[in-house]
CSV table of C-alpha atoms in Angstrom, one decimal:
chain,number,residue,atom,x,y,z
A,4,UNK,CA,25.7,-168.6,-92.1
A,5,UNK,CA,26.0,-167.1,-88.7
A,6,UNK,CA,28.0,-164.0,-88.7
A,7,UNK,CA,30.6,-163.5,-85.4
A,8,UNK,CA,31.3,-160.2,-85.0
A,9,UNK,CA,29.4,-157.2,-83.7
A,10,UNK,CA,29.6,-155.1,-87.4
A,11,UNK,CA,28.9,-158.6,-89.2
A,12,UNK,CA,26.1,-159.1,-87.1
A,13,UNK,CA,24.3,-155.8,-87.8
A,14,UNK,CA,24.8,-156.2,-91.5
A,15,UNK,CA,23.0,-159.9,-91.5
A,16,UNK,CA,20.3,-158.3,-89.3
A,17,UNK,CA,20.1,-155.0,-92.5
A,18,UNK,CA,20.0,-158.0,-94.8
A,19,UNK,CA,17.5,-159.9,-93.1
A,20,UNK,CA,15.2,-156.9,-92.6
A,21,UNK,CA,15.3,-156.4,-96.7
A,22,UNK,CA,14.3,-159.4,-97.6
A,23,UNK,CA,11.6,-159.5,-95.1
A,24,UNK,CA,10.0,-157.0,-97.3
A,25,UNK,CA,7.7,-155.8,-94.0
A,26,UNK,CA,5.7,-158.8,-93.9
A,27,UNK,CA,6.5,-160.4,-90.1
A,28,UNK,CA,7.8,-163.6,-92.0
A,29,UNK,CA,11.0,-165.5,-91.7
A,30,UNK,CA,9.1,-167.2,-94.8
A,31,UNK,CA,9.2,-164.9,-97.0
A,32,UNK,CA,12.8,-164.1,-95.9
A,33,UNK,CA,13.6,-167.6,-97.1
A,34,UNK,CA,11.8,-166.9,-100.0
A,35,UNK,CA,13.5,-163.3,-101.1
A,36,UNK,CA,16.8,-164.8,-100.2
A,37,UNK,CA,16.1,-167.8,-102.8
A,38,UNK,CA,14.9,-165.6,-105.7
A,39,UNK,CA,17.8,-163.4,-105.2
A,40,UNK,CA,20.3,-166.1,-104.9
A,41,UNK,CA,18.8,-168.0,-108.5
A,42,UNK,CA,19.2,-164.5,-110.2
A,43,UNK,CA,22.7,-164.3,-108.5
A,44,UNK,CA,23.4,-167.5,-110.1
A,45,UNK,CA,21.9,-166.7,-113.4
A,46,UNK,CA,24.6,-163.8,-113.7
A,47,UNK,CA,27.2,-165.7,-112.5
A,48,UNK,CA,28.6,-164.0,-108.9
A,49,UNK,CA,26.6,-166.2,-106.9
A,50,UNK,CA,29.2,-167.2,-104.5
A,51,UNK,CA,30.3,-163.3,-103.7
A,52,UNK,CA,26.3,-163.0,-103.4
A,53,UNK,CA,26.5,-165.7,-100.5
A,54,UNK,CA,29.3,-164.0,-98.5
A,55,UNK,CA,28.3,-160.8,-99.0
A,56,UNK,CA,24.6,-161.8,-97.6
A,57,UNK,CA,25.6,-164.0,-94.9
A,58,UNK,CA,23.9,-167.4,-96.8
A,59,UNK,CA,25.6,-170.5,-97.3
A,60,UNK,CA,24.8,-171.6,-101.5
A,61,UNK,CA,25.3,-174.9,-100.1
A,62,UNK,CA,21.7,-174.9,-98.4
A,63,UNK,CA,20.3,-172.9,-101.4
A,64,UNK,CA,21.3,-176.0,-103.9
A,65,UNK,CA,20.0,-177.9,-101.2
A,66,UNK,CA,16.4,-176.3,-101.5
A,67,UNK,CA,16.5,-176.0,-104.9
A,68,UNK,CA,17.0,-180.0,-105.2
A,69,UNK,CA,14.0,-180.5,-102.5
A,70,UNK,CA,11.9,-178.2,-104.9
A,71,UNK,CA,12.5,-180.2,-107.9
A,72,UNK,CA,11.4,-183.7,-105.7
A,73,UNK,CA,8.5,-182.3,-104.4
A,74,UNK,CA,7.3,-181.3,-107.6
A,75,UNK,CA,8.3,-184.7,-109.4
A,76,UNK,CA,6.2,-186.1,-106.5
A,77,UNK,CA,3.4,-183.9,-106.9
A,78,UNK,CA,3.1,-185.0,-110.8
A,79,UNK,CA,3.8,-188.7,-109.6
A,80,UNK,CA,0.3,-188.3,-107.7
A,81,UNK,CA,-1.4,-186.6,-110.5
A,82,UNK,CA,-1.7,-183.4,-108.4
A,83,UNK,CA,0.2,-181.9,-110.8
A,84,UNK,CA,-0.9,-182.7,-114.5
A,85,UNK,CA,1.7,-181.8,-117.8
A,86,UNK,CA,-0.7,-179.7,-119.6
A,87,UNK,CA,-4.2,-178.4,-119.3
A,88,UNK,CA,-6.2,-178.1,-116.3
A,89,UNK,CA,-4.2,-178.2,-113.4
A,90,UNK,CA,-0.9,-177.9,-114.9
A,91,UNK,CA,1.6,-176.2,-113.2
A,92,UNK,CA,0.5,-172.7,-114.2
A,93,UNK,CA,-2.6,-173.6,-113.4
A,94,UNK,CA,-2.1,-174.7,-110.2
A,95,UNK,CA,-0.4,-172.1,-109.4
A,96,UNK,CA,-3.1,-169.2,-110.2
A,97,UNK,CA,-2.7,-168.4,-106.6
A,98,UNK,CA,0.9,-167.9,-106.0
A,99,UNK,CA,1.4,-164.7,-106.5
A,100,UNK,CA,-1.2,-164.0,-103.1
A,101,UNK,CA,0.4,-164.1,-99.9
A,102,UNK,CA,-2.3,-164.4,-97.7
A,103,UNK,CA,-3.3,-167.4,-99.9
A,104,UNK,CA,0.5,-168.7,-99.0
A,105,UNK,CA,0.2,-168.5,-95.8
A,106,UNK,CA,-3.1,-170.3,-95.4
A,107,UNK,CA,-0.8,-173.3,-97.0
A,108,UNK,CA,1.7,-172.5,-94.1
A,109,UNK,CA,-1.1,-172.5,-91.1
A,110,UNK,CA,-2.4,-175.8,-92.7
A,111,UNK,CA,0.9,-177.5,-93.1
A,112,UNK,CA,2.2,-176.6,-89.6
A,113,UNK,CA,-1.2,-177.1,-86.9
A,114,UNK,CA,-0.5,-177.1,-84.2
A,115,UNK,CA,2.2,-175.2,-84.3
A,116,UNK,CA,0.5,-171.7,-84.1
A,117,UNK,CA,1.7,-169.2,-81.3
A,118,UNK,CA,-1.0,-166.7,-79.8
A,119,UNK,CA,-0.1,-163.0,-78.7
A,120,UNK,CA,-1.0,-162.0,-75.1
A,121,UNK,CA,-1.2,-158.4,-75.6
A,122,UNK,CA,-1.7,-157.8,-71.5
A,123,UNK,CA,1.2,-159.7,-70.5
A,124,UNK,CA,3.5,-158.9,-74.1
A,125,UNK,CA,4.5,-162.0,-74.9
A,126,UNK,CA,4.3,-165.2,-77.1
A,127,UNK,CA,2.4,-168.1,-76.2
A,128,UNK,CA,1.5,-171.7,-77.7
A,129,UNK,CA,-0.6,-174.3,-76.7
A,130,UNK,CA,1.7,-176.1,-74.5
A,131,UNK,CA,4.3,-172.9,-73.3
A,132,UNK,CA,2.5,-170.1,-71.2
A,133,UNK,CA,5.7,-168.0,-72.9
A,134,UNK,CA,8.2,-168.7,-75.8
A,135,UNK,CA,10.3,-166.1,-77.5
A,136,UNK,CA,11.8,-165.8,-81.3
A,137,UNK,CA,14.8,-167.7,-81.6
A,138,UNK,CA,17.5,-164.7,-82.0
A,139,UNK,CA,18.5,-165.3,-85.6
A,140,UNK,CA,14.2,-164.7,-86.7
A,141,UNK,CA,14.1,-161.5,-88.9
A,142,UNK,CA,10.9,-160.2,-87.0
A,143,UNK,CA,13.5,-159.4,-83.6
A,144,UNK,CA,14.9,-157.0,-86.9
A,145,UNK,CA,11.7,-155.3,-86.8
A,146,UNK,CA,11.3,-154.9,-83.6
A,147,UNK,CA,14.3,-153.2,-83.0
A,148,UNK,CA,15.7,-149.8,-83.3
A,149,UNK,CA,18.9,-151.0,-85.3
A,150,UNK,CA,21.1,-149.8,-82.3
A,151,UNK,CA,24.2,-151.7,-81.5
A,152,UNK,CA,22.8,-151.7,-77.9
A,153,UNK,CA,19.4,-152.6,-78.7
A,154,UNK,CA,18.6,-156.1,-76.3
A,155,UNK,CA,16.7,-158.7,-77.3
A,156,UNK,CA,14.1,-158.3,-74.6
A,157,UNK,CA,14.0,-154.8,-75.8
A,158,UNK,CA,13.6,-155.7,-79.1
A,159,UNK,CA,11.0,-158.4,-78.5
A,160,UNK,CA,8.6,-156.0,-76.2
A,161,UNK,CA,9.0,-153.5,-79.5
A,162,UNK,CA,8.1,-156.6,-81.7
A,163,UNK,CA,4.8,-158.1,-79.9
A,164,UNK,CA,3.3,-154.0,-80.1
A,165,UNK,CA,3.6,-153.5,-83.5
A,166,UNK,CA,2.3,-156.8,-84.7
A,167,UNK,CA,-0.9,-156.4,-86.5
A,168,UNK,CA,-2.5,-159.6,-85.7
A,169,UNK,CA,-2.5,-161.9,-83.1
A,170,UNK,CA,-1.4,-165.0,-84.3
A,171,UNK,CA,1.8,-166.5,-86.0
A,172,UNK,CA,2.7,-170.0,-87.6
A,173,UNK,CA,6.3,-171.5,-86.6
A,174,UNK,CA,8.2,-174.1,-88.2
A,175,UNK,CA,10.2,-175.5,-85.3
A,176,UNK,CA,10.6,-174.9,-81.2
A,177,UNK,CA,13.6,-175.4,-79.7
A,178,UNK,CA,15.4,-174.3,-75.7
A,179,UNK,CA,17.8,-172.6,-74.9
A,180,UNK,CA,18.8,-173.2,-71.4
A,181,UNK,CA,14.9,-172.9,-69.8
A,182,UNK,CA,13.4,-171.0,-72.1
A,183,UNK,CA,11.6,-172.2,-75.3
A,184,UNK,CA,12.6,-170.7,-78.6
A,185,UNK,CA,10.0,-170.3,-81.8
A,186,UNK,CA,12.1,-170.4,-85.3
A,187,UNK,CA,10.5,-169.9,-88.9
A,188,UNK,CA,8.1,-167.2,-87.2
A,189,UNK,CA,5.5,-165.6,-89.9
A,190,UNK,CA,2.1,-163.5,-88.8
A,191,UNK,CA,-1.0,-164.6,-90.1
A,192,UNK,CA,-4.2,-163.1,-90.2
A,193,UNK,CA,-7.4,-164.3,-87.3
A,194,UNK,CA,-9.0,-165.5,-90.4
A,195,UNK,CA,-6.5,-167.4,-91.5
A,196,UNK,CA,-6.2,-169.7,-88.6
A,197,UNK,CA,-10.1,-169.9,-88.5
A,198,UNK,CA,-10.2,-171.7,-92.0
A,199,UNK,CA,-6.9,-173.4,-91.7
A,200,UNK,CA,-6.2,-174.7,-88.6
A,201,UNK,CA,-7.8,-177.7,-86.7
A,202,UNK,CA,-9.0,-180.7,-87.3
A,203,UNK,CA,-10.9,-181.6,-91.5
A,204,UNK,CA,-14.0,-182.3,-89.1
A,205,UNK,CA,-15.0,-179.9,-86.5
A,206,UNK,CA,-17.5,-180.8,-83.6
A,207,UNK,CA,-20.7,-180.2,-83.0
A,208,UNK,CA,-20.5,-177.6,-80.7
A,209,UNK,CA,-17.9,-175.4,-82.7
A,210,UNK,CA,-20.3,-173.0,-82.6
A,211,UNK,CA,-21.9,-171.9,-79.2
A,212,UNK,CA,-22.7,-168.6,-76.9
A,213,UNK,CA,-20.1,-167.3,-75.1
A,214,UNK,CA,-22.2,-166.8,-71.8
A,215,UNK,CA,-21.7,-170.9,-71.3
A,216,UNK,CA,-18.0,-170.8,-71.3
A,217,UNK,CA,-15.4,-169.7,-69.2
A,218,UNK,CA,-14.3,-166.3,-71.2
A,219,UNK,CA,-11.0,-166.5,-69.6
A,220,UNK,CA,-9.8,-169.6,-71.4
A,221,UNK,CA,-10.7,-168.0,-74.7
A,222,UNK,CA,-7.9,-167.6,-76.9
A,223,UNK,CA,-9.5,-165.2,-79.5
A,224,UNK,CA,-7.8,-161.6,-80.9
A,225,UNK,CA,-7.7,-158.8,-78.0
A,226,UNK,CA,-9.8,-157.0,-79.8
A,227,UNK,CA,-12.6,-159.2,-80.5
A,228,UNK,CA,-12.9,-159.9,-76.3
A,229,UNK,CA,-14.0,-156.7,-75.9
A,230,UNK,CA,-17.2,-156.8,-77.5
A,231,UNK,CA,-20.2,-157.1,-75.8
A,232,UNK,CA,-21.4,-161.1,-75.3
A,233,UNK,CA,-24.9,-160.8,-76.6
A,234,UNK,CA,-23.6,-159.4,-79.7
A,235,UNK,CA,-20.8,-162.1,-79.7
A,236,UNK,CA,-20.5,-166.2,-80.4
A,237,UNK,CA,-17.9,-168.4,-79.3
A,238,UNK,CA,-15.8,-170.4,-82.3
A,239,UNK,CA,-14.1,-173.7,-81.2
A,240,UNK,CA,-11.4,-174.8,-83.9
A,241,UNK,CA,-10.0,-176.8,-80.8
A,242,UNK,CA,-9.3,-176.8,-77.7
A,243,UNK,CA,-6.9,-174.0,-77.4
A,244,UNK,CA,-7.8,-172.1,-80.4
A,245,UNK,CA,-11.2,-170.1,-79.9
A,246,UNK,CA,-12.5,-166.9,-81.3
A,247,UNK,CA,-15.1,-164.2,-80.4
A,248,UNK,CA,-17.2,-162.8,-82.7
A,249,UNK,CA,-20.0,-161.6,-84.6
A,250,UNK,CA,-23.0,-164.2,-85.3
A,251,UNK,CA,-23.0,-164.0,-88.6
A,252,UNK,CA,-20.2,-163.2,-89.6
A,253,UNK,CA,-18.8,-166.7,-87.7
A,254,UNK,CA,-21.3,-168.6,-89.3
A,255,UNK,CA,-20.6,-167.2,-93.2
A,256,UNK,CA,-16.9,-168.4,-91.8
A,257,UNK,CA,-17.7,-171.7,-90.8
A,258,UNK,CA,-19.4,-172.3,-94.0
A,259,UNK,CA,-16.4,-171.3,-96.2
A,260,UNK,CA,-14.2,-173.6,-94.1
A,261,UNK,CA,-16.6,-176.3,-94.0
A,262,UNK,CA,-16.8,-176.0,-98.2
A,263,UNK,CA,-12.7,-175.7,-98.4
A,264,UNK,CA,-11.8,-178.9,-96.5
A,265,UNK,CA,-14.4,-180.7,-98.3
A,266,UNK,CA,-12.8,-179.8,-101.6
A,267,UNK,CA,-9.5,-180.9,-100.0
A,268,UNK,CA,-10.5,-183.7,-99.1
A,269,UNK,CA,-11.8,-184.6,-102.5
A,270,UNK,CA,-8.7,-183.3,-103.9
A,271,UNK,CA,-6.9,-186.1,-101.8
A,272,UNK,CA,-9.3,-188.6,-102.8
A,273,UNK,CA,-9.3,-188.0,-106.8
A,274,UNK,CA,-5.9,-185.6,-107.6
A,275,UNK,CA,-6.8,-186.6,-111.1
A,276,UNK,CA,-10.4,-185.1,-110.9
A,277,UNK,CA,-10.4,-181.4,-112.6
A,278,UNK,CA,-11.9,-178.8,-110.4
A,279,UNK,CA,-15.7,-177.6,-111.0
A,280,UNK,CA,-16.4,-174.2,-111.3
A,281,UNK,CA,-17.7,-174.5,-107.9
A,282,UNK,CA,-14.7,-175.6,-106.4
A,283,UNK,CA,-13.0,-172.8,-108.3
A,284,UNK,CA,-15.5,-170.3,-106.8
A,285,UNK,CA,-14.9,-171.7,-103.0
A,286,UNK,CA,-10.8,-171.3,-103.6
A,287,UNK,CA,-11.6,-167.5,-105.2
A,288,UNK,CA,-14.4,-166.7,-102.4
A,289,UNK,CA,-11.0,-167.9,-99.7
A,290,UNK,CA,-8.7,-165.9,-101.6
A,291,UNK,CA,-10.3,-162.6,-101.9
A,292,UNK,CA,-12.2,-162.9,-98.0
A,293,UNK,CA,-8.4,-163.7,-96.5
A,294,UNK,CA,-6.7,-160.8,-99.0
A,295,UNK,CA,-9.4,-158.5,-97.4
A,296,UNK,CA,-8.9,-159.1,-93.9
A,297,UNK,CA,-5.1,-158.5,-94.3
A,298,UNK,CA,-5.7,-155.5,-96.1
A,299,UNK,CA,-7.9,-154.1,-92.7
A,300,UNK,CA,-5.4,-155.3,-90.8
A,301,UNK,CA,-2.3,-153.3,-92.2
A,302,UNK,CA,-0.8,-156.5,-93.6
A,303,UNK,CA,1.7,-155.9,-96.2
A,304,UNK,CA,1.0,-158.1,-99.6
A,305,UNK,CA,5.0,-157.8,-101.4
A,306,UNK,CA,5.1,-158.3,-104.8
A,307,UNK,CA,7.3,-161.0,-106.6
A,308,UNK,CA,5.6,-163.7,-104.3
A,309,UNK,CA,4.9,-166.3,-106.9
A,310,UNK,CA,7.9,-165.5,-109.3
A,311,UNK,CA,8.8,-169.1,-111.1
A,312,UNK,CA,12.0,-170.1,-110.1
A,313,UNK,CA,14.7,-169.9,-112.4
A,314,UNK,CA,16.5,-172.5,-114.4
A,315,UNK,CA,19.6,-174.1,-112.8
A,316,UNK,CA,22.6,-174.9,-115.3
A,317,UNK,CA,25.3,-176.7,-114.5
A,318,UNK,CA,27.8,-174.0,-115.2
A,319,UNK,CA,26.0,-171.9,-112.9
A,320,UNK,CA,26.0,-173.4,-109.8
A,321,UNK,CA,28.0,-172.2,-106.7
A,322,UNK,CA,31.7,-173.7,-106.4
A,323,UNK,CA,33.1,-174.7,-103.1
């Protein structure tokens, strides 16, 4: 629900900035905004809870009726088993990690990553040289003071310094007028979009010495450009997204990523198959290396994140 005035609009933006919960993520604002609506249901002011929080309970049945289809699908396929290994609990051991949650995100969305140009301070993707956050994304809330005369260029500047990390997944682009506008903006980690991004399969040549390539088209974290290049290697998840780094520490990477999307694909092949205690040491090896890179990196983990959803009732739902 879009709010019209200028008092309304500041209240959305307060609400917007709570459920955030300091993560960067419109994702997780989705998500808070869920969880709070079920529990609004569950004690029976759910509609009051919509108004009050600017959210129509029309598009919250709405998700909660995708939910329960992708999950019937998901058993259908025998990705999800009744009881057991890989029953839901099971597969869901990981829910409660954000970082692991957004590595589903970065997966699900390539290409649609955007880069930080932290010369220039703004947004770019692989096909824009600039894009900015649609206006209704609850990251312009962080990057701005709160005032009533805060702008959105203001607010945006603010935004691209205090991110932590130089890359973000987004759901959709849209323009308005000439410009392009990101929506369903979250930050994600450098390592994130190293194992999660590109193609199953990479080349050959993922792996090379900086010295042979233009260092001007490489798209790697600010940071990492400054080292020196015969300490560094050149990563090539495609052609856009490219990292700088240490030897070893890309090639203990490339390993990890090459393990992971060869249980995925075996996943796909045989959903039926249980996982071997290999496989189960690859997904905890990903979970704890991305949970320790977001912890360097400043990167708030919120609690709650894999809270089951509640149970829906007929005499609970929103009227009207």
């Amino acid at each position: 629900m879009l709010p019209k005035h200028a008092n309304e609009k500041r209240n959305a933006s307060a609400v917007r900035r709570k459920f955030t919960s300091g993560t960067y993520s419109d994702h997780m604002v989705l998500l808070k905004a869920f969880q709070a609506w079920q529990k609004a249901c569950t004690e029976g002011w759910e509609r009051g809870w919509c108004e009050r929080n600017y959210i129509s309970g029309a598009a919250m049945e709405m998700i909660h009726g995708m939910r329960s289809q992708v999950l019937a699908q998901l058993r259908g396929a025998g990705f999800v088993r009744a009881r057991g290994p890989g029953d839901i609990r099971d597969v869901n051991s990981n829910s409660d990690n954000w970082a692991m949650v957004k590595a589903a995100l970065v997966s699900g969305m390539y290409p649609n990553l955007i880069r930080v140009d932290r010369d220039q301070s703004q947004l770019r993707t692989q096909k824009e040289s600039k894009v900015r956050l649609h206006p209704t994304s609850s990251l312009l809330d962080m990057g701005s003071s709160g005032g009533v005369n805060t702008s959105l260029a203001s607010a945006h500047r603010s935004l691209v310094a205090s991110l932590q990390s130089d890359w973000l997944v987004y759901d959709e682009m849209v323009r308005i007028g000439v410009v392009a506008h990101v929506r369903t903006v979250t930050l994600v980690s450098p390592l994130t979009v190293l194992l999660m991004a590109g193609p199953m399969r990479l080349p050959l040549d993922a792996l090379s010495e900086p010295s042979s390539h233009n260092s001007g088209d490489c798209s790697s974290d600010s940071e990492s450009e400054e080292r020196p290049v015969g300490l560094s290697c050149l990563v090539r998840i495609d052609s856009w997204i490219q990292f700088l780094g240490d030897p070893q520490a890309a090639h203990l990477a490339l390993q990890l990523r090459h393990k992971l999307h060869a249980l995925v694909l075996r996943r796909l092949r045989a959903p039926n198959k249980p996982l071997t205690q290999a496989d189960e040491d690859v997904v905890r090896v990903m979970g704890a290396a991305l949970g320790q890179e977001e912890q360097s990196l400043n990167m708030i983990q919120p609690a709650g994140v894999g809270q089951r959803p509640r149970p829906l009732y007929p005499h609970s739902h929103p009227h009207g």
